[in-house]
XYZ file of C-alpha atoms in Angstrom:
758
model
C 66.232 24.342 8.521
C 63.179 25.460 10.643
C 62.616 23.534 13.836
C 59.834 20.880 13.773
C 56.764 21.268 15.866
C 56.247 17.451 16.479
C 57.923 14.158 17.165
C 56.903 10.601 16.069
C 56.501 8.077 18.900
C 54.493 5.038 19.681
C 52.295 3.808 22.526
C 50.866 0.396 23.185
C 47.069 0.291 23.910
C 47.756 -0.727 27.468
C 50.040 2.162 27.899
C 47.395 4.621 26.385
C 44.654 3.258 28.740
C 46.958 3.714 31.879
C 47.819 7.222 30.816
C 44.174 8.141 30.257
C 43.125 6.653 33.606
C 46.126 8.318 35.304
C 45.195 11.690 33.865
C 48.282 12.296 31.784
C 46.410 11.973 28.481
C 43.238 13.961 28.313
C 40.242 12.066 26.814
C 37.238 14.280 27.399
C 34.972 12.477 24.950
C 34.281 9.713 27.511
C 31.887 12.036 29.148
C 30.477 13.435 25.929
C 27.967 11.972 23.402
C 29.726 9.162 21.550
C 29.100 9.601 17.827
C 30.480 6.235 16.601
C 28.047 3.355 16.013
C 28.758 0.082 17.751
C 29.316 -1.411 14.417
C 32.359 0.890 13.814
C 33.776 -0.161 17.186
C 33.379 -3.799 16.134
C 35.188 -3.020 12.863
C 37.976 -1.320 14.759
C 38.609 -4.421 16.814
C 38.493 -6.625 13.721
C 41.095 -4.498 11.984
C 43.430 -4.632 14.976
C 42.945 -8.378 15.179
C 43.963 -8.906 11.650
C 46.944 -6.593 12.026
C 45.589 -3.868 9.738
C 46.646 -0.187 10.177
C 44.055 1.897 11.951
C 45.438 5.335 11.449
C 47.843 7.698 13.302
C 46.835 9.375 16.633
C 47.770 13.032 17.185
C 48.496 14.413 20.638
C 49.284 17.879 21.680
C 51.490 18.934 24.656
C 49.367 21.222 26.788
C 52.301 22.841 28.507
C 50.752 21.968 31.905
C 53.423 20.691 34.353
C 52.963 17.539 36.254
C 50.434 18.026 39.047
C 49.082 21.317 37.735
C 45.575 21.809 39.107
C 42.797 22.741 36.695
C 41.192 26.139 36.993
C 38.347 26.355 39.544
C 38.632 22.670 40.810
C 39.785 20.816 43.862
C 43.332 19.575 44.161
C 42.472 16.192 42.813
C 41.617 17.464 39.334
C 44.827 17.758 37.339
C 45.472 19.186 34.017
C 46.619 16.522 31.507
C 50.024 16.952 29.946
C 48.849 15.476 26.563
C 45.578 16.269 24.748
C 44.169 13.927 22.087
C 43.490 16.065 19.039
C 42.971 13.287 16.317
C 41.696 9.896 17.349
C 39.343 10.763 20.086
C 36.562 8.474 18.846
C 38.905 5.554 18.360
C 40.382 5.848 21.808
C 36.997 6.388 23.361
C 35.775 3.234 21.784
C 38.802 1.200 22.888
C 38.884 2.680 26.375
C 35.160 1.975 26.872
C 35.540 -1.697 25.780
C 38.762 -2.461 27.572
C 37.701 -0.885 30.856
C 33.908 -1.481 30.766
C 33.407 2.285 31.255
C 29.946 3.477 30.281
C 29.610 6.001 27.350
C 26.984 8.598 26.666
C 24.824 8.257 23.669
C 23.470 11.063 21.344
C 20.207 10.790 23.306
C 22.251 11.127 26.672
C 21.634 7.535 27.725
C 24.544 5.898 29.566
C 25.326 2.512 28.044
C 28.174 -0.027 27.805
C 29.653 -0.745 24.391
C 29.498 -4.528 24.145
C 31.387 -6.484 21.518
C 31.242 -10.189 21.132
C 33.892 -12.510 19.598
C 33.364 -15.912 17.900
C 36.628 -17.851 18.151
C 35.752 -20.564 15.623
C 35.164 -17.990 12.817
C 37.423 -15.344 14.289
C 34.667 -12.801 13.864
C 33.633 -9.866 15.991
C 29.942 -8.790 16.333
C 27.885 -6.280 18.273
C 26.366 -8.026 21.187
C 22.546 -8.512 21.145
C 20.067 -10.944 22.749
C 20.673 -13.649 20.165
C 24.442 -13.542 20.550
C 23.928 -13.577 24.342
C 22.285 -17.022 23.923
C 24.710 -18.330 21.298
C 27.311 -20.655 22.893
C 29.673 -20.019 19.958
C 30.352 -16.516 21.212
C 32.123 -14.808 24.068
C 29.355 -12.326 24.417
C 31.430 -9.446 25.983
C 35.095 -9.248 25.294
C 35.552 -6.699 28.123
C 35.758 -9.592 30.530
C 39.060 -10.623 28.884
C 40.859 -7.596 30.400
C 39.085 -7.530 33.810
C 41.172 -8.422 36.770
C 40.768 -12.113 37.264
C 38.362 -12.344 34.477
C 40.317 -13.981 31.635
C 40.467 -17.532 32.807
C 36.872 -17.774 34.090
C 35.657 -16.366 30.779
C 37.523 -18.963 28.668
C 36.282 -21.797 30.982
C 32.664 -20.593 30.749
C 33.045 -20.352 26.974
C 34.305 -23.989 26.732
C 31.473 -25.210 28.989
C 28.738 -23.541 26.942
C 30.209 -24.810 23.771
C 30.349 -28.361 25.034
C 26.793 -28.116 26.402
C 25.539 -26.884 23.060
C 27.302 -29.703 21.052
C 26.551 -32.447 23.575
C 30.171 -33.558 23.441
C 33.464 -32.652 25.030
C 36.067 -30.543 23.068
C 39.341 -32.190 22.268
C 42.507 -30.726 23.827
C 43.644 -29.707 20.272
C 40.363 -27.895 19.656
C 40.604 -26.055 23.010
C 44.158 -25.055 22.339
C 43.331 -23.670 18.970
C 40.338 -21.751 20.337
C 42.173 -20.439 23.337
C 44.983 -19.219 21.105
C 42.522 -17.163 19.193
C 41.052 -15.739 22.509
C 44.579 -14.886 23.535
C 45.091 -12.859 20.328
C 42.041 -10.741 21.339
C 43.440 -10.288 24.855
C 46.810 -9.357 23.546
C 45.321 -6.490 21.558
C 46.184 -4.359 24.571
C 49.758 -4.616 23.371
C 48.714 -3.320 19.924
C 51.131 -0.400 19.075
C 49.755 2.896 17.888
C 51.760 5.425 15.868
C 51.443 8.895 17.497
C 52.311 12.291 16.344
C 53.102 14.469 19.398
C 52.924 18.239 18.794
C 55.049 20.265 21.131
C 53.585 22.876 23.535
C 55.054 25.596 21.264
C 52.450 24.848 18.552
C 49.519 27.162 18.803
C 45.926 26.319 18.177
C 45.895 27.532 14.574
C 48.988 25.418 13.773
C 47.412 22.361 15.406
C 44.280 22.784 13.300
C 46.329 23.219 10.138
C 48.502 20.142 10.863
C 45.261 18.158 11.454
C 43.927 18.937 8.086
C 47.207 18.335 6.376
C 47.891 14.836 7.830
C 44.304 13.653 7.754
C 43.911 11.246 4.905
C 40.355 12.088 4.229
C 40.995 15.932 4.301
C 38.532 16.287 7.161
C 38.586 19.693 8.705
C 39.036 20.132 12.460
C 35.671 21.221 13.795
C 36.390 24.493 15.658
C 33.701 24.073 18.351
C 34.723 20.551 19.096
C 38.357 21.530 19.205
C 37.714 24.411 21.529
C 35.693 22.302 23.986
C 38.447 19.726 23.890
C 40.972 22.400 24.785
C 38.648 23.684 27.472
C 38.847 20.228 29.182
C 42.472 20.775 29.775
C 42.137 23.712 32.004
C 38.499 23.742 33.090
C 36.792 20.386 32.858
C 34.198 21.379 35.415
C 33.078 24.359 33.383
C 32.789 22.253 30.297
C 30.753 19.506 32.114
C 28.363 22.377 33.391
C 27.791 23.324 29.747
C 27.117 19.822 28.718
C 24.799 19.122 31.676
C 22.830 22.257 30.832
C 22.596 21.237 27.116
C 21.449 17.688 28.223
C 18.802 19.136 30.618
C 17.492 21.296 27.737
C 16.916 18.164 25.580
C 15.932 15.348 27.866
C 12.365 15.448 29.154
C 11.229 14.479 32.583
C 14.456 15.342 34.573
C 13.775 16.337 38.115
C 14.075 20.026 39.171
C 14.131 23.313 37.213
C 14.953 22.741 33.601
C 16.361 24.807 30.755
C 13.872 23.196 28.306
C 12.188 25.806 26.193
C 10.207 26.207 22.919
C 12.932 27.638 20.752
C 16.302 26.088 21.124
C 18.223 22.908 21.993
C 21.477 24.496 22.945
C 24.888 22.962 22.331
C 27.776 23.389 24.754
C 29.803 25.329 22.193
C 26.881 27.728 21.699
C 26.622 28.515 25.337
C 30.373 28.929 25.555
C 30.256 31.439 22.692
C 27.646 33.518 24.562
C 29.831 33.561 27.786
C 32.976 34.662 25.811
C 30.952 37.501 24.207
C 29.548 38.604 27.676
C 32.887 38.431 29.412
C 35.243 39.859 26.725
C 32.954 41.414 24.139
C 34.377 38.946 21.565
C 32.259 36.821 19.297
C 34.945 34.453 18.077
C 35.084 31.152 19.807
C 38.726 30.889 19.059
C 39.411 33.380 21.817
C 38.487 30.958 24.472
C 41.858 29.078 24.433
C 43.779 32.334 24.479
C 41.698 33.232 27.590
C 42.386 30.002 29.362
C 46.074 30.171 28.553
C 46.315 33.648 29.900
C 47.054 35.327 26.651
C 46.121 39.026 26.572
C 43.702 39.426 23.613
C 45.173 42.756 22.762
C 48.932 42.271 23.300
C 49.268 38.544 22.869
C 51.437 38.132 26.024
C 50.908 35.098 28.262
C 50.996 35.509 32.096
C 49.775 33.474 35.037
C 48.132 36.555 36.445
C 46.328 37.370 33.242
C 45.204 33.693 33.062
C 43.618 33.867 36.507
C 42.064 37.346 35.823
C 40.566 36.195 32.483
C 39.307 32.905 33.918
C 37.531 34.851 36.738
C 35.808 36.977 34.088
C 34.840 33.962 32.007
C 33.580 31.985 35.049
C 31.398 34.942 36.083
C 29.922 35.127 32.648
C 29.513 31.375 32.529
C 27.318 31.557 35.662
C 25.213 34.352 34.225
C 24.672 32.407 30.899
C 23.456 29.237 32.788
C 21.160 31.046 35.065
C 17.741 29.572 34.498
C 15.937 32.769 35.448
C 17.843 34.814 32.735
C 17.523 32.033 30.274
C 13.793 31.783 30.533
C 13.183 35.587 30.801
C 15.080 35.993 27.494
C 12.671 33.669 25.733
C 9.906 35.735 27.110
C 11.289 38.520 24.935
C 11.193 36.254 21.985
C 7.591 35.315 22.728
C 6.650 38.929 23.151
C 8.137 39.537 19.611
C 5.460 37.221 18.133
C 7.565 34.044 17.882
C 6.014 30.982 19.412
C 8.205 28.014 18.681
C 11.327 26.766 17.043
C 9.256 26.131 13.932
C 9.455 29.882 13.407
C 13.178 30.193 13.975
C 15.689 29.966 10.956
C 18.726 31.189 12.884
C 19.949 29.918 16.138
C 22.596 32.622 16.056
C 19.869 35.258 16.159
C 18.648 33.728 19.443
C 22.227 33.311 20.970
C 23.438 36.645 20.155
C 20.207 38.292 21.243
C 20.538 36.313 24.558
C 24.062 37.840 24.759
C 22.827 41.306 24.402
C 20.068 40.647 26.924
C 22.655 39.518 29.462
C 24.914 42.539 28.923
C 21.833 44.892 29.214
C 20.904 43.174 32.474
C 24.301 42.887 34.222
C 26.369 45.641 32.710
C 23.742 48.333 32.129
C 21.458 47.544 35.143
C 18.195 47.319 33.191
C 15.362 45.446 34.782
C 13.749 42.442 33.252
C 10.614 44.554 32.417
C 12.814 47.290 30.726
C 14.680 44.690 28.692
C 11.668 42.756 27.362
C 10.459 45.337 24.735
C 13.889 46.394 23.499
C 15.204 42.854 23.200
C 11.998 41.810 21.582
C 12.511 44.557 18.970
C 16.174 43.538 18.610
C 15.353 39.880 17.957
C 12.558 40.739 15.551
C 15.011 42.896 13.528
C 17.962 40.415 13.692
C 16.026 37.424 12.680
C 13.850 39.112 9.998
C 16.932 40.744 8.254
C 19.199 37.653 8.696
C 21.701 39.712 10.604
C 23.618 36.864 11.917
C 23.186 34.375 9.089
C 26.323 35.177 7.093
C 29.610 35.798 8.810
C 27.828 36.013 12.200
C 30.938 36.415 14.263
C 31.979 39.476 12.358
C 28.566 41.035 12.607
C 28.431 40.288 16.394
C 31.779 41.748 17.050
C 30.597 44.900 15.287
C 27.510 45.068 17.458
C 29.536 44.392 20.661
C 31.841 47.199 19.599
C 28.914 49.604 19.434
C 27.700 48.564 22.763
C 31.163 48.624 24.257
C 31.568 52.333 23.462
C 28.746 53.296 25.763
C 29.099 54.594 29.305
C 29.020 51.666 31.728
C 25.780 51.262 33.625
C 23.851 53.817 31.450
C 20.753 51.756 30.623
C 19.088 54.497 28.695
C 22.106 54.869 26.312
C 22.119 51.133 25.850
C 18.436 51.090 24.857
C 18.892 54.076 22.652
C 21.870 52.419 20.843
C 19.963 49.287 20.172
C 16.986 51.243 18.797
C 19.479 53.336 16.700
C 20.757 50.183 15.131
C 17.309 48.792 14.662
C 16.113 52.078 12.906
C 19.145 51.979 10.623
C 18.083 48.567 9.391
C 14.313 49.033 9.467
C 14.290 52.247 7.303
C 11.475 53.546 5.147
C 13.077 51.910 2.083
C 13.297 48.613 4.011
C 9.582 48.548 4.599
C 8.600 49.961 1.244
C 11.025 48.134 -0.998
C 13.401 45.632 0.598
C 10.770 43.612 2.525
C 8.369 43.315 -0.354
C 11.186 42.206 -2.538
C 12.250 39.638 0.129
C 8.639 38.373 0.111
C 8.911 37.384 -3.529
C 9.690 33.783 -2.805
C 7.781 30.505 -2.127
C 10.135 29.277 0.645
C 8.180 27.990 3.621
C 11.212 28.660 5.820
C 11.912 32.215 4.916
C 12.654 34.659 7.826
C 10.330 37.204 6.246
C 7.454 34.734 6.237
C 8.068 34.066 9.983
C 8.162 37.860 10.462
C 4.755 38.080 8.984
C 3.500 35.088 11.126
C 5.033 36.792 14.150
C 3.198 40.060 13.218
C -0.124 38.214 13.111
C 0.570 36.822 16.503
C 1.433 40.310 17.842
C -1.826 41.698 16.374
C -3.730 38.762 17.770
C -5.070 38.033 14.344
C -7.611 35.297 13.521
C -7.418 32.754 10.806
C -8.994 34.026 7.612
C -12.623 32.968 7.604
C -12.357 31.662 11.115
C -12.481 32.845 14.725
C -9.455 30.988 16.104
C -6.446 33.050 16.973
C -3.324 32.084 15.075
C -1.049 32.543 18.188
C -3.121 30.082 20.099
C -2.855 27.422 17.397
C 0.930 27.987 17.442
C 1.392 27.626 21.196
C 3.929 24.836 21.640
C 2.513 23.824 25.002
C -0.883 23.051 23.559
C -1.706 20.274 21.100
C -4.125 22.106 18.684
C -7.275 20.288 17.430
C -5.831 21.013 13.898
C -2.745 22.449 12.357
C -2.350 26.053 11.257
C -2.956 25.852 7.543
C -1.429 28.003 4.883
C -3.324 27.506 1.708
C -3.463 29.017 -1.770
C -5.778 32.030 -2.273
C -5.603 31.395 -6.087
C -6.018 27.623 -6.330
C -3.482 25.860 -8.350
C -6.093 24.547 -10.781
C -7.504 27.931 -11.236
C -4.031 29.245 -11.985
C -3.379 26.324 -14.354
C -6.366 27.586 -16.402
C -4.607 30.876 -16.720
C -1.437 28.967 -17.981
C 0.427 29.516 -14.650
C 1.978 26.257 -13.514
C 5.354 27.169 -12.175
C 5.491 25.864 -8.577
C 7.394 28.939 -7.274
C 4.695 31.206 -8.632
C 1.793 29.038 -7.521
C 3.137 28.646 -3.964
C 4.527 32.258 -3.650
C 4.255 33.580 -0.148
C 1.864 36.287 -1.381
C -0.552 33.569 -2.599
C -0.666 31.747 0.668
C -2.735 32.715 3.682
C -3.429 31.292 7.171
C -6.992 30.125 6.377
C -9.823 28.089 7.810
C -12.043 27.058 4.838
C -15.847 26.551 5.533
C -16.735 22.921 5.487
C -18.509 23.224 2.156
C -15.528 24.937 0.576
C -12.799 22.428 1.360
C -12.730 20.743 -1.919
C -13.583 23.867 -4.006
C -11.103 24.889 -6.667
C -12.977 27.983 -7.797
C -11.238 31.259 -8.672
C -11.386 33.971 -6.020
C -13.896 36.073 -7.966
C -16.325 33.089 -7.558
C -15.767 31.893 -4.025
C -14.869 35.221 -2.255
C -18.444 36.762 -2.478
C -19.970 33.374 -1.620
C -18.006 33.009 1.641
C -17.895 36.707 2.733
C -21.629 37.442 2.302
C -22.317 35.433 5.451
C -19.528 37.124 7.529
C -19.853 39.893 10.096
C -18.668 43.003 8.422
C -16.419 44.163 11.222
C -14.800 40.705 11.361
C -14.343 40.671 7.626
C -12.843 44.207 7.628
C -10.158 43.388 10.243
C -9.347 40.051 8.530
C -8.937 41.731 5.168
C -6.432 44.054 6.847
C -4.533 41.479 8.826
C -4.286 39.138 5.845
C -3.135 41.868 3.545
C -5.832 41.492 0.888
C -5.827 44.391 -1.648
C -9.185 46.153 -2.407
C -10.863 44.130 -5.133
C -8.126 41.474 -5.057
C -10.304 38.799 -6.303
C -10.715 40.621 -9.581
C -6.938 41.415 -10.116
C -4.753 39.611 -12.499
C -2.554 37.188 -10.590
C 0.814 38.983 -10.928
C -0.680 42.383 -9.993
C -2.304 40.635 -6.951
C 1.062 39.222 -5.876
C 2.761 42.512 -6.091
C 0.135 44.446 -4.128
C -0.212 41.798 -1.524
C 3.500 41.793 -0.829
C 3.317 45.548 -0.226
C 0.477 45.065 2.230
C 2.067 42.131 3.998
C 5.076 44.430 4.589
C 2.660 47.098 6.017
C 1.223 44.505 8.411
C 4.682 43.531 9.536
C 5.604 47.088 10.051
C 2.462 47.843 12.062
C 3.035 44.812 14.319
C 6.641 45.819 14.921
C 5.765 49.356 15.820
C 3.394 48.057 18.578
C 6.683 46.703 20.227
C 7.940 50.277 20.652
C 5.599 50.799 23.541
C 5.664 54.381 24.805
C 8.910 55.324 23.150
C 8.858 58.737 21.350
C 8.574 58.507 17.581
C 11.867 57.844 15.928
C 13.382 60.866 14.120
C 15.128 59.727 10.841
C 18.868 60.153 10.839
C 20.346 62.734 8.495
C 23.160 62.032 6.136
C 25.459 64.069 8.391
C 24.321 61.744 11.318
C 25.089 58.649 9.210
C 28.581 59.831 8.311
C 29.341 60.858 11.938
C 28.418 57.294 13.079
C 31.086 55.796 10.804
C 31.081 52.837 8.358
C 28.908 49.872 9.386
C 26.646 47.151 8.106
C 24.399 49.802 6.432
C 26.899 52.580 5.708
C 29.949 52.688 3.356
C 32.249 55.565 2.342
C 34.109 56.098 -0.883
C 36.386 59.090 -1.397
C 35.539 59.309 -5.138
C 34.153 57.316 -8.103
C 36.184 58.928 -10.913
C 39.093 60.992 -9.482
C 42.067 59.374 -7.800
C 42.840 61.511 -4.790
C 46.404 60.052 -4.583
C 47.469 60.424 -8.263
C 45.381 63.556 -8.749
C 43.921 62.352 -12.048
C 40.969 60.466 -13.463
C 40.932 56.807 -12.674
C 38.455 54.401 -14.303
C 39.365 51.453 -11.861
C 37.590 53.339 -9.099
C 34.200 52.682 -10.687
C 34.256 49.021 -9.762
C 34.358 49.991 -6.109
C 30.988 51.708 -6.553
C 29.559 48.665 -8.328
C 30.836 46.259 -5.698
C 29.492 48.326 -2.836
C 26.044 48.618 -4.329
C 26.052 44.930 -5.224
C 26.880 44.122 -1.648
C 23.979 46.195 -0.247
C 21.552 44.752 -2.694
C 22.455 41.260 -1.738
C 22.398 42.188 2.005
C 19.904 44.322 3.801
C 20.335 47.545 1.820
C 22.290 50.573 3.053
C 23.759 53.921 2.084
C 26.892 54.485 0.033
C 28.478 58.032 0.363
C 30.770 59.093 -2.399
C 32.989 62.032 -1.468
C 33.702 60.842 2.026
C 37.077 59.495 3.219
C 37.318 56.217 5.295
C 37.619 58.163 8.474
C 34.466 60.148 7.842
C 36.107 63.317 6.502
C 33.713 64.963 4.036
C 35.663 65.582 0.806
C 32.822 66.289 -1.669
C 32.513 65.236 -5.259
C 33.821 68.442 -7.030
C 36.915 66.670 -8.384
C 34.729 63.883 -9.752
C 32.448 66.447 -11.407
C 35.399 68.043 -13.309
C 36.017 64.688 -15.128
C 32.481 64.761 -16.505
C 33.308 67.787 -18.666
C 30.214 68.919 -20.496
C 28.039 67.035 -17.992
C 29.686 68.473 -14.839
C 26.519 68.765 -12.728
C 24.764 66.591 -10.227
C 22.250 65.602 -12.899
C 25.230 64.452 -15.048
C 26.684 62.679 -11.994
C 23.461 60.800 -11.346
C 23.370 59.779 -15.043
C 26.811 58.394 -14.756
C 25.869 56.441 -11.582
C 22.837 54.978 -13.201
C 24.546 53.998 -16.396
C 27.400 52.420 -14.405
C 25.117 50.365 -12.335
C 22.815 49.270 -15.162
C 25.833 48.230 -17.379
C 27.651 46.402 -14.443
C 24.951 44.566 -12.529
C 22.760 41.626 -13.528
C 19.537 43.419 -12.853
C 18.117 46.928 -13.316
C 18.269 49.100 -10.206
C 15.639 51.824 -10.933
C 13.298 50.534 -8.155
C 16.000 49.660 -5.586
C 18.603 52.441 -5.854
C 17.995 56.276 -5.122
C 20.630 58.825 -5.805
C 20.629 62.103 -3.798
C 23.225 64.900 -3.361
C 23.064 66.346 0.206
C 25.312 69.163 1.232
C 27.455 68.492 4.273
C 29.918 70.928 5.881
C 29.821 73.019 2.755
C 30.616 70.061 0.393
C 28.179 68.201 -1.971
C 28.374 64.419 -1.621
C 26.633 61.645 -3.428
C 24.369 59.522 -1.414
C 23.313 56.270 -3.022
C 20.551 54.646 -0.911
C 20.156 50.967 -1.743
C 17.208 48.713 -0.800
C 17.616 44.910 -0.465
C 17.058 43.026 -3.636
C 14.434 40.301 -4.048
C 16.795 37.849 -5.764
C 20.579 37.518 -6.137
C 22.479 40.234 -7.905
C 25.846 39.723 -9.595
C 28.448 42.220 -10.794
C 30.824 42.145 -13.673
C 34.445 41.471 -12.625
C 36.862 44.380 -12.106
C 38.572 43.488 -15.418
C 35.300 43.629 -17.279
C 33.798 40.995 -19.534
C 30.346 40.327 -20.951
C 28.962 38.510 -17.941
C 28.060 39.598 -14.383
C 29.521 36.668 -12.421
C 30.842 38.138 -9.146
C 28.551 37.894 -5.950
C 29.230 40.510 -3.284
C 27.443 40.923 0.020
C 27.732 43.518 2.849
C 28.969 41.804 6.091
C 29.582 43.999 9.107
C 31.511 47.147 7.812
C 33.067 45.210 4.825
C 31.871 44.016 1.513
C 32.717 40.392 0.933
C 32.676 38.193 -2.178
C 31.166 34.737 -1.770
C 31.965 31.660 -3.922
C 30.787 28.014 -4.358
C 29.126 26.424 -1.364
C 29.212 29.700 0.639
C 27.352 31.499 -2.095
C 24.630 28.700 -2.438
C 24.245 28.590 1.370
C 23.808 32.296 1.605
C 21.282 32.378 -1.236
C 19.297 29.613 0.420
C 19.302 31.365 3.887
C 18.684 34.825 2.557
C 16.157 34.317 -0.184
C 14.910 30.818 0.439
């Protein structure tokens, strides 16, 4: 029989309070925003008073010996021996009421949780002004547990009750009421069932046990769990993260502030950045291993390793919370055309870009002026492509790995590597095919829409028909006289006359422009061929010319049929975005496109995948139809991601094998033309949408061997593949994440579709 990881025990509430105050039980939430309502606290006391069960608590032995000092603190700060894993909110509520300790609200106000008790009805209520005046209530039961407070509280209650009724209470009535008040005071002897997990249980096991014993099937939130664990060994560091987050949200605090136009940071987000800077790891789960002294490579735990890893984390922690670095990074975001959080769809893009800024500044010695353009380009790419929207930790670990392979202190190599990754994502196919496809949406929160808005800010564009700069109207520090309006170029009533009423088509991004209508045109519903000449005849020709270019209006657009107009304008919007992005390159030399050999030499990545063959099994030395699904899956993943290149005839390690064996299986069509026909037919029969416009097939010769290069552009809508076992329907959804192709299901699939396509 395997050894158990836990033991069942029990604690009275008084015993729990004493252990929390004495530091043996760690309850960090007393300093954190309290998420329970006062009504839930009232109901908790009511359930205890009635003798109802209120759930099991779960503690975890931290392994800290009695008297162990926390990392980086003075001798008085001791690491707790038990950590509350399940039941933090219940214990926080009870601790706050019984001790009178203030708690912190979601808005970071410090308040007392005040619960009232009405002995006659044996009812608990949340104290308010009316209850304060009501003689039938003890307005704050905290007084019942205060030293020397019980008897005066009962006497005062009886006096108020007699004054309110105008007659004295009988001894029998007093005895009955006092007995009920005694029952409330005796709640400090209420016994809790506690599951104590031993120190041998690791964090993954603790999380799994939490899920299994929780009656509601609630998952243990990783970020909250990690911050709770952090409080065991480094409460000071955790408080610094929380103070920084609080200062970023609360207005009017004295002194320098982390408040900014883009992000209200959470402590776990800042901790994630510190871990990435210190250890080149993107997964928050590594924090506890670091604090325990576990080597992230070997898994061995030593005190020396613990101190060394803490020192690294503490140094990174200081860098992350440096206000100069914090605000200088946001200058990069502003330089990239983004003006406020209204234009941000991914906090991860901000946080991971800040991580890279810090690494460039401290590990590669780049100046702030040198970092601003390259980080601006990086953020523009990461946010526009949704680089950190799905499986962000995996993608960031891939990026950190690329940076980690560079020579330390070589700022030029750092900048070149970032630009290499940017260029691999912003390819010619991305600008010409993928971005126009991504613009085929009506979402007002699409990253590609905000890329266009950022582009107009970079180009200092004016509102259509107006002279106000769009970026000035978007300045978060200025309250504009009027909002930045996006309005239909083809009015919905004009489209209805053409039989077009679908909301997605009517409000397509390509039919919306940042426009200031002349006063006499505000209520006009004319078609463009009527209003365009009327408005533009009075405009300065040079102003009109630049506004037509900035607002991506095709030549003769007002005369085009609607669907043709949408298609052409999407292409022009993509060109405007590209033009603006290229202005961020400064004086850099023109980028030379990478060759297929360069791509293969760089290895598999977000945009590159290798397959040894599509028809010939290199292990069994014979034709194998099952290999074809690997090609379908890879192309589907690129279509649903940001595009990329699939090389057939290249081994996983980058060895060029060629497709000669594949060609022999084609028999009479054993040529590259026959191979392309095979690829085209395979994709068209296995995917939910035709790929003629999104997939290109080439056959470069590398090291004397011909390989098949399938270049894939991002699709404008979700693409599904037939399952490996076949069937009539294309039901499987694949997406490229880091250097792997991942299948998404259910909520993950719906969430990805919403974030990626809007």
